[in-house]
PDB file of C-alpha atoms in Angstrom:
ATOM      1  CA  MET A 101     -23.546 -30.793   1.894  1.00  0.00           C
ATOM      2  CA  ILE A 102     -22.463 -29.530  -1.165  1.00  0.00           C
ATOM      3  CA  ASN A 103     -19.479 -31.641  -1.409  1.00  0.00           C
ATOM      4  CA  VAL A 104     -21.633 -34.453  -0.885  1.00  0.00           C
ATOM      5  CA  LEU A 105     -24.325 -33.785  -3.811  1.00  0.00           C
ATOM      6  CA  HIS A 106     -21.507 -33.037  -6.030  1.00  0.00           C
ATOM      7  CA  ASN A 107     -19.856 -36.584  -5.487  1.00  0.00           C
ATOM      8  CA  GLU A 108     -23.404 -38.122  -5.464  1.00  0.00           C
ATOM      9  CA  PHE A 109     -24.546 -36.884  -8.566  1.00  0.00           C
ATOM     10  CA  TYR A 110     -21.876 -35.561 -10.491  1.00  0.00           C
ATOM     11  CA  VAL A 111     -18.533 -37.689  -9.647  1.00  0.00           C
ATOM     12  CA  LYS A 112     -19.770 -40.738  -9.204  1.00  0.00           C
ATOM     13  CA  LYS A 113     -21.901 -40.835 -12.583  1.00  0.00           C
ATOM     14  CA  LEU A 114     -18.673 -40.014 -14.356  1.00  0.00           C
ATOM     15  CA  ILE A 115     -16.590 -42.622 -12.573  1.00  0.00           C
ATOM     16  CA  ALA A 116     -19.400 -45.371 -13.228  1.00  0.00           C
ATOM     17  CA  LEU A 117     -18.287 -44.804 -16.953  1.00  0.00           C
ATOM     18  CA  ASN A 118     -14.840 -46.520 -15.995  1.00  0.00           C
ATOM     19  CA  GLY A 119     -13.577 -48.389 -18.986  1.00  0.00           C
ATOM     20  CA  GLU A 120     -16.544 -47.470 -21.495  1.00  0.00           C
ATOM     21  CA  ASN A 121     -15.916 -46.228 -24.959  1.00  0.00           C
ATOM     22  CA  VAL A 122     -17.968 -43.356 -25.605  1.00  0.00           C
ATOM     23  CA  SER A 123     -18.350 -40.018 -27.699  1.00  0.00           C
ATOM     24  CA  PHE A 124     -17.045 -36.939 -26.531  1.00  0.00           C
ATOM     25  CA  SER A 125     -17.725 -33.307 -27.750  1.00  0.00           C
ATOM     26  CA  GLY A 126     -16.819 -30.014 -26.314  1.00  0.00           C
ATOM     27  CA  ARG A 127     -13.812 -27.527 -26.001  1.00  0.00           C
ATOM     28  CA  ILE A 128     -10.479 -27.490 -25.552  1.00  0.00           C
ATOM     29  CA  LYS A 129      -9.341 -26.094 -22.413  1.00  0.00           C
ATOM     30  CA  ASP A 130      -5.752 -26.677 -22.059  1.00  0.00           C
ATOM     31  CA  TYR A 131      -3.017 -28.572 -24.227  1.00  0.00           C
ATOM     32  CA  ASN A 132       0.623 -29.717 -24.130  1.00  0.00           C
ATOM     33  CA  TYR A 133       2.479 -31.190 -27.072  1.00  0.00           C
ATOM     34  CA  LEU A 134       4.541 -34.117 -25.301  1.00  0.00           C
ATOM     35  CA  SER A 135       6.476 -34.909 -28.365  1.00  0.00           C
ATOM     36  CA  SER A 136       6.478 -33.996 -32.403  1.00  0.00           C
ATOM     37  CA  ASP A 137       3.510 -36.467 -32.671  1.00  0.00           C
ATOM     38  CA  THR A 138       1.898 -36.558 -29.430  1.00  0.00           C
ATOM     39  CA  VAL A 139      -0.265 -33.847 -27.619  1.00  0.00           C
ATOM     40  CA  ARG A 140      -2.216 -34.052 -24.184  1.00  0.00           C
ATOM     41  CA  ILE A 141      -5.716 -32.481 -24.298  1.00  0.00           C
ATOM     42  CA  THR A 142      -7.921 -31.486 -21.307  1.00  0.00           C
ATOM     43  CA  ALA A 143     -11.424 -30.494 -22.586  1.00  0.00           C
ATOM     44  CA  LYS A 144     -15.088 -29.869 -21.466  1.00  0.00           C
ATOM     45  CA  GLY A 145     -18.006 -30.882 -22.890  1.00  0.00           C
ATOM     46  CA  LYS A 146     -20.642 -33.910 -22.942  1.00  0.00           C
ATOM     47  CA  LEU A 147     -20.048 -37.820 -22.825  1.00  0.00           C
ATOM     48  CA  ASN A 148     -22.479 -39.396 -24.956  1.00  0.00           C
ATOM     49  CA  SER A 149     -24.372 -35.967 -25.625  1.00  0.00           C
ATOM     50  CA  ASP A 150     -25.694 -36.633 -22.100  1.00  0.00           C
ATOM     51  CA  ALA A 151     -23.172 -36.138 -18.927  1.00  0.00           C
ATOM     52  CA  ASN A 152     -21.285 -33.024 -18.530  1.00  0.00           C
ATOM     53  CA  ALA A 153     -17.564 -33.702 -18.114  1.00  0.00           C
ATOM     54  CA  GLU A 154     -14.008 -32.341 -18.010  1.00  0.00           C
ATOM     55  CA  ILE A 155     -11.530 -35.239 -19.309  1.00  0.00           C
ATOM     56  CA  THR A 156      -7.826 -35.457 -19.905  1.00  0.00           C
ATOM     57  CA  PHE A 157      -6.474 -37.578 -22.957  1.00  0.00           C
ATOM     58  CA  LEU A 158      -3.630 -38.189 -25.310  1.00  0.00           C
ATOM     59  CA  THR A 159      -3.972 -38.057 -29.149  1.00  0.00           C
ATOM     60  CA  ASP A 160      -1.833 -37.663 -32.397  1.00  0.00           C
ATOM     61  CA  SER A 161      -0.361 -34.253 -32.986  1.00  0.00           C
ATOM     62  CA  GLN A 162      -2.446 -32.026 -35.086  1.00  0.00           C
ATOM     63  CA  LYS A 163      -3.225 -28.166 -35.389  1.00  0.00           C
ATOM     64  CA  LEU A 164      -5.500 -26.849 -32.384  1.00  0.00           C
ATOM     65  CA  ASP A 165      -5.785 -24.042 -30.356  1.00  0.00           C
ATOM     66  CA  TYR A 166      -7.258 -22.968 -26.982  1.00  0.00           C
ATOM     67  CA  TYR A 167     -11.401 -23.257 -27.029  1.00  0.00           C
ATOM     68  CA  ASP A 168     -11.518 -25.035 -30.516  1.00  0.00           C
ATOM     69  CA  LYS A 169     -14.439 -27.526 -30.977  1.00  0.00           C
ATOM     70  CA  ILE A 170     -13.446 -31.063 -30.275  1.00  0.00           C
ATOM     71  CA  ASP A 171     -15.076 -34.179 -30.991  1.00  0.00           C
ATOM     72  CA  CYS A 172     -13.949 -37.654 -31.110  1.00  0.00           C
ATOM     73  CA  VAL A 173     -14.563 -41.486 -29.820  1.00  0.00           C
ATOM     74  CA  LEU A 174     -12.277 -42.763 -26.972  1.00  0.00           C
ATOM     75  CA  THR A 175     -12.392 -45.326 -23.531  1.00  0.00           C
ATOM     76  CA  VAL A 176     -12.586 -43.452 -20.338  1.00  0.00           C
ATOM     77  CA  ASN A 177     -11.299 -44.460 -17.271  1.00  0.00           C
ATOM     78  CA  GLU A 178     -10.967 -43.264 -13.823  1.00  0.00           C
ATOM     79  CA  ILE A 179      -7.659 -41.314 -13.188  1.00  0.00           C
ATOM     80  CA  LYS A 180      -5.456 -42.877 -10.289  1.00  0.00           C
ATOM     81  CA  ASN A 181      -2.484 -41.897  -8.620  1.00  0.00           C
ATOM     82  CA  THR A 182       0.988 -43.614  -9.507  1.00  0.00           C
ATOM     83  CA  ASP A 183       4.242 -43.872  -8.116  1.00  0.00           C
ATOM     84  CA  THR A 184       5.652 -41.201 -10.583  1.00  0.00           C
ATOM     85  CA  PHE A 185       3.032 -38.819 -10.330  1.00  0.00           C
ATOM     86  CA  ASN A 186      -0.155 -37.900  -7.984  1.00  0.00           C
ATOM     87  CA  SER A 187      -2.379 -37.797 -11.055  1.00  0.00           C
ATOM     88  CA  LYS A 188      -5.509 -38.198  -9.286  1.00  0.00           C
ATOM     89  CA  ASP A 189      -4.743 -35.531  -6.759  1.00  0.00           C
ATOM     90  CA  TYR A 190      -3.932 -33.287  -9.425  1.00  0.00           C
ATOM     91  CA  TYR A 191      -6.637 -33.518 -11.707  1.00  0.00           C
ATOM     92  CA  ASN A 192      -9.527 -33.824  -9.279  1.00  0.00           C
ATOM     93  CA  SER A 193      -8.430 -30.746  -7.883  1.00  0.00           C
ATOM     94  CA  LEU A 194      -8.972 -29.324 -11.492  1.00  0.00           C
ATOM     95  CA  GLY A 195     -12.592 -30.937 -11.669  1.00  0.00           C
ATOM     96  CA  VAL A 196     -11.096 -33.841 -14.365  1.00  0.00           C
ATOM     97  CA  TYR A 197     -12.064 -37.055 -13.221  1.00  0.00           C
ATOM     98  CA  LEU A 198     -11.885 -39.215 -16.143  1.00  0.00           C
ATOM     99  CA  GLU A 199      -8.632 -39.816 -18.655  1.00  0.00           C
ATOM    100  CA  GLY A 200      -9.288 -41.035 -22.250  1.00  0.00           C
ATOM    101  CA  ASP A 201      -7.184 -43.863 -23.978  1.00  0.00           C
ATOM    102  CA  ASP A 202      -6.947 -44.860 -27.966  1.00  0.00           C
ATOM    103  CA  ALA A 203      -9.075 -41.561 -28.946  1.00  0.00           C
ATOM    104  CA  SER A 204     -10.284 -42.083 -32.718  1.00  0.00           C
ATOM    105  CA  SER A 205     -12.177 -40.021 -34.969  1.00  0.00           C
ATOM    106  CA  VAL A 206     -10.725 -36.791 -33.562  1.00  0.00           C
ATOM    107  CA  LYS A 207     -12.000 -33.805 -35.321  1.00  0.00           C
ATOM    108  CA  ILE A 208     -10.714 -30.149 -34.908  1.00  0.00           C
ATOM    109  CA  THR A 209     -13.367 -27.035 -35.394  1.00  0.00           C
ATOM    110  CA  PRO A 210     -11.400 -23.927 -35.141  1.00  0.00           C
ATOM    111  CA  VAL A 211     -12.865 -20.996 -33.352  1.00  0.00           C
ATOM    112  CA  ASN A 212     -11.801 -17.597 -35.087  1.00  0.00           C
ATOM    113  CA  PHE A 213     -11.801 -15.370 -32.114  1.00  0.00           C
ATOM    114  CA  SER A 214     -12.122 -15.938 -28.357  1.00  0.00           C
ATOM    115  CA  ILE A 215     -11.046 -13.648 -25.672  1.00  0.00           C
ATOM    116  CA  ARG A 216     -10.314 -16.116 -23.110  1.00  0.00           C
ATOM    117  CA  ARG A 217      -8.210 -17.792 -25.976  1.00  0.00           C
ATOM    118  CA  SER A 218      -5.895 -14.469 -26.376  1.00  0.00           C
ATOM    119  CA  VAL A 219      -5.582 -14.104 -22.545  1.00  0.00           C
ATOM    120  CA  LEU A 220      -3.916 -17.871 -22.358  1.00  0.00           C
ATOM    121  CA  LYS A 221      -2.283 -17.369 -25.586  1.00  0.00           C
ATOM    122  CA  TYR A 222      -0.062 -14.578 -23.527  1.00  0.00           C
ATOM    123  CA  ARG A 223       0.228 -16.780 -20.911  1.00  0.00           C
ATOM    124  CA  ASP A 224       1.876 -18.977 -23.296  1.00  0.00           C
ATOM    125  CA  TYR A 225       4.193 -16.326 -24.727  1.00  0.00           C
ATOM    126  CA  LEU A 226       4.996 -15.071 -21.463  1.00  0.00           C
ATOM    127  CA  PHE A 227       6.100 -18.477 -20.316  1.00  0.00           C
ATOM    128  CA  GLU A 228       8.248 -18.950 -23.343  1.00  0.00           C
ATOM    129  CA  LYS A 229       9.946 -15.688 -22.466  1.00  0.00           C
ATOM    130  CA  ILE A 230      10.701 -16.607 -19.159  1.00  0.00           C
ATOM    131  CA  THR A 231      11.901 -20.007 -19.658  1.00  0.00           C
ATOM    132  CA  THR A 232      13.981 -18.594 -22.432  1.00  0.00           C
ATOM    133  CA  TYR A 233      15.816 -15.877 -20.452  1.00  0.00           C
ATOM    134  CA  LEU A 234      16.119 -17.536 -17.111  1.00  0.00           C
ATOM    135  CA  PRO A 235      18.206 -20.826 -17.469  1.00  0.00           C
ATOM    136  CA  ASP A 236      17.468 -24.414 -16.374  1.00  0.00           C
ATOM    137  CA  ASP A 237      14.952 -24.894 -13.346  1.00  0.00           C
ATOM    138  CA  THR A 238      15.226 -21.178 -12.603  1.00  0.00           C
ATOM    139  CA  GLY A 239      13.369 -20.083 -15.311  1.00  0.00           C
ATOM    140  CA  GLY A 240      11.207 -23.515 -14.889  1.00  0.00           C
ATOM    141  CA  PHE A 241       9.863 -22.481 -11.280  1.00  0.00           C
ATOM    142  CA  ILE A 242       8.981 -18.858 -12.237  1.00  0.00           C
ATOM    143  CA  GLY A 243       7.223 -20.145 -15.051  1.00  0.00           C
ATOM    144  CA  ALA A 244       5.429 -22.259 -13.120  1.00  0.00           C
ATOM    145  CA  MET A 245       4.664 -20.062 -10.157  1.00  0.00           C
ATOM    146  CA  LEU A 246       3.461 -17.409 -12.818  1.00  0.00           C
ATOM    147  CA  CYS A 247       2.030 -19.176 -15.167  1.00  0.00           C
ATOM    148  CA  SER A 248       0.906 -22.522 -13.501  1.00  0.00           C
ATOM    149  CA  ASP A 249       2.999 -24.429 -16.287  1.00  0.00           C
ATOM    150  CA  LYS A 250       5.353 -27.016 -15.016  1.00  0.00           C
ATOM    151  CA  THR A 251       6.625 -28.453 -18.224  1.00  0.00           C
ATOM    152  CA  GLU A 252      10.123 -27.225 -17.770  1.00  0.00           C
ATOM    153  CA  ILE A 253      10.722 -28.546 -14.352  1.00  0.00           C
ATOM    154  CA  ASP A 254      12.927 -31.616 -14.212  1.00  0.00           C
ATOM    155  CA  GLY A 255      10.645 -34.917 -13.666  1.00  0.00           C
ATOM    156  CA  SER A 256      12.543 -35.750 -10.681  1.00  0.00           C
ATOM    157  CA  VAL A 257      12.708 -32.415  -9.235  1.00  0.00           C
ATOM    158  CA  LYS A 258       8.780 -31.927  -9.457  1.00  0.00           C
ATOM    159  CA  LEU A 259       8.145 -35.695  -8.077  1.00  0.00           C
ATOM    160  CA  SER A 260      10.469 -34.545  -5.233  1.00  0.00           C
ATOM    161  CA  ILE A 261       8.516 -31.176  -4.225  1.00  0.00           C
ATOM    162  CA  TYR A 262       5.394 -33.227  -4.492  1.00  0.00           C
ATOM    163  CA  ARG A 263       6.514 -35.906  -2.286  1.00  0.00           C
ATOM    164  CA  CYS A 264       7.298 -33.289   0.185  1.00  0.00           C
ATOM    165  CA  GLY A 265       4.214 -31.659   0.046  1.00  0.00           C
ATOM    166  CA  LEU A 266       5.332 -28.507  -1.663  1.00  0.00           C
ATOM    167  CA  GLY A 267       3.493 -28.885  -5.105  1.00  0.00           C
ATOM    168  CA  HIS A 268       1.001 -26.488  -3.960  1.00  0.00           C
ATOM    169  CA  ILE A 269       3.554 -23.590  -4.827  1.00  0.00           C
ATOM    170  CA  PHE A 270       3.189 -24.373  -8.354  1.00  0.00           C
ATOM    171  CA  ALA A 271      -0.538 -23.381  -8.091  1.00  0.00           C
ATOM    172  CA  GLN A 272      -1.887 -19.785  -8.895  1.00  0.00           C
ATOM    173  CA  SER A 273      -3.923 -18.848  -5.892  1.00  0.00           C
ATOM    174  CA  GLY A 274      -5.858 -16.024  -4.576  1.00  0.00           C
ATOM    175  CA  ILE A 275      -2.837 -14.079  -3.063  1.00  0.00           C
ATOM    176  CA  HIS A 276      -1.265 -13.872  -6.760  1.00  0.00           C
ATOM    177  CA  LEU A 277      -4.818 -11.909  -7.783  1.00  0.00           C
ATOM    178  CA  VAL A 278      -4.930  -9.900  -4.639  1.00  0.00           C
ATOM    179  CA  ILE A 279      -1.495  -8.622  -5.200  1.00  0.00           C
ATOM    180  CA  ILE A 280      -1.686  -7.919  -8.934  1.00  0.00           C
ATOM    181  CA  THR A 281      -4.964  -6.184  -8.946  1.00  0.00           C
ATOM    182  CA  GLY A 282      -3.822  -4.498  -5.758  1.00  0.00           C
ATOM    183  CA  LEU A 283      -0.952  -3.017  -7.728  1.00  0.00           C
ATOM    184  CA  ILE A 284      -2.934  -2.102 -10.796  1.00  0.00           C
ATOM    185  CA  TYR A 285      -5.619  -0.528  -8.744  1.00  0.00           C
ATOM    186  CA  SER A 286      -2.757   1.782  -6.715  1.00  0.00           C
ATOM    187  CA  VAL A 287      -1.604   2.573 -10.103  1.00  0.00           C
ATOM    188  CA  LEU A 288      -4.585   3.447 -11.497  1.00  0.00           C
ATOM    189  CA  SER A 289      -5.510   5.547  -8.454  1.00  0.00           C
ATOM    190  CA  VAL A 290      -2.375   7.570  -8.892  1.00  0.00           C
ATOM    191  CA  PHE A 291      -3.262   8.705 -12.517  1.00  0.00           C
ATOM    192  CA  LEU A 292      -7.350   8.551 -12.259  1.00  0.00           C
ATOM    193  CA  LYS A 293      -9.438  10.475  -9.826  1.00  0.00           C
ATOM    194  CA  ASN A 294     -12.643   8.942 -10.711  1.00  0.00           C
ATOM    195  CA  LYS A 295     -12.949   5.997  -8.274  1.00  0.00           C
ATOM    196  CA  LYS A 296     -15.569   4.710 -10.170  1.00  0.00           C
ATOM    197  CA  LEU A 297     -13.624   4.108 -13.250  1.00  0.00           C
ATOM    198  CA  VAL A 298     -10.584   3.024 -11.650  1.00  0.00           C
ATOM    199  CA  SER A 299     -12.911   0.487  -9.824  1.00  0.00           C
ATOM    200  CA  ILE A 300     -14.409  -0.852 -13.613  1.00  0.00           C
ATOM    201  CA  LEU A 301     -10.720  -1.104 -14.736  1.00  0.00           C
ATOM    202  CA  SER A 302      -9.844  -3.119 -11.957  1.00  0.00           C
ATOM    203  CA  LEU A 303     -12.834  -5.225 -12.340  1.00  0.00           C
ATOM    204  CA  PHE A 304     -11.928  -5.857 -15.783  1.00  0.00           C
ATOM    205  CA  ALA A 305      -8.002  -6.693 -14.480  1.00  0.00           C
ATOM    206  CA  ILE A 306      -9.759  -8.981 -12.012  1.00  0.00           C
ATOM    207  CA  LEU A 307     -11.517 -11.064 -14.866  1.00  0.00           C
ATOM    208  CA  LEU A 308      -8.505 -11.210 -17.202  1.00  0.00           C
ATOM    209  CA  PHE A 309      -6.659 -12.703 -14.337  1.00  0.00           C
ATOM    210  CA  THR A 310      -9.209 -15.419 -13.532  1.00  0.00           C
ATOM    211  CA  LEU A 311      -8.906 -16.153 -17.118  1.00  0.00           C
ATOM    212  CA  PHE A 312      -5.169 -15.990 -17.057  1.00  0.00           C
ATOM    213  CA  ALA A 313      -4.839 -18.874 -14.293  1.00  0.00           C
ATOM    214  CA  GLY A 314      -6.949 -21.052 -15.968  1.00  0.00           C
ATOM    215  CA  ALA A 315     -10.218 -20.315 -13.811  1.00  0.00           C
ATOM    216  CA  SER A 316      -8.871 -22.725 -10.691  1.00  0.00           C
ATOM    217  CA  PRO A 317     -11.215 -22.936  -7.694  1.00  0.00           C
ATOM    218  CA  SER A 318      -8.898 -20.829  -5.678  1.00  0.00           C
ATOM    219  CA  VAL A 319      -8.486 -18.282  -7.932  1.00  0.00           C
ATOM    220  CA  VAL A 320     -12.079 -17.906  -8.646  1.00  0.00           C
ATOM    221  CA  ARG A 321     -13.066 -17.572  -4.833  1.00  0.00           C
ATOM    222  CA  ALA A 322     -10.668 -14.369  -4.641  1.00  0.00           C
ATOM    223  CA  ALA A 323     -12.091 -13.089  -7.874  1.00  0.00           C
ATOM    224  CA  VAL A 324     -15.533 -13.141  -6.644  1.00  0.00           C
ATOM    225  CA  MET A 325     -14.362 -11.351  -3.287  1.00  0.00           C
ATOM    226  CA  SER A 326     -12.203  -8.981  -4.763  1.00  0.00           C
ATOM    227  CA  ALA A 327     -15.243  -8.189  -7.177  1.00  0.00           C
ATOM    228  CA  LEU A 328     -17.513  -7.392  -4.442  1.00  0.00           C
ATOM    229  CA  ILE A 329     -14.748  -5.031  -2.697  1.00  0.00           C
ATOM    230  CA  HIS A 330     -14.011  -3.135  -6.087  1.00  0.00           C
ATOM    231  CA  SER A 331     -17.709  -2.813  -6.980  1.00  0.00           C
ATOM    232  CA  SER A 332     -18.610  -1.308  -3.469  1.00  0.00           C
ATOM    233  CA  TYR A 333     -17.229   2.295  -5.022  1.00  0.00           C
ATOM    234  CA  ILE A 334     -19.452   1.452  -8.158  1.00  0.00           C
ATOM    235  CA  PHE A 335     -22.517   1.181  -6.014  1.00  0.00           C
ATOM    236  CA  TYR A 336     -21.460   3.805  -3.293  1.00  0.00           C
ATOM    237  CA  ARG A 337     -21.077   1.088  -0.634  1.00  0.00           C
ATOM    238  CA  LYS A 338     -18.179   1.023   1.898  1.00  0.00           C
TER     239      LYS A 338
END
């Protein structure tokens, strides 16, 4: 029922804008420099100051960062699968249903500080270290599985993996969060005898990893359940 309502009152409303020239105002959630003069941006905000939406689009390379404010005018289109990449399947799973063309009047307003930005910048730093020290596709695969960044995997290899139905190995999921927070909880329990403090620190670790993973639905779902479990000690519940 929730899925039906989501499609009826949100997705269809966005897809109805297909082919229209709109204004967009929001925050940058992700970006990827495709070349020295082109960057792909995924941003969350409002279309025509009305419809809430996440969109992805290409624009000229310029100085920007996570969660900077962005304003622009562009033509939006429904995302569709192609022979080379299942764009619709990939972006729809992230809650992105529209892509933009011919972005103009792009204005970037920097944000001085953001905890979410700091976490994502560390993710980028970790990815750079992995791909620097591990050769060829090895670093690309490890980086994709740990940091959810597939830019260092050869295009033909990536295409083959998705066509085999194995693309989910690149997605950070609940099992990542369970393993990492479980290890953190075990280590903290050795050095701290106060279970309430261990639980509070574990909850903080859950929050940081959720941001690190880009708050994907699978991670958020696992984070909610893990948070309930770890908070039981705080409220003296089993």
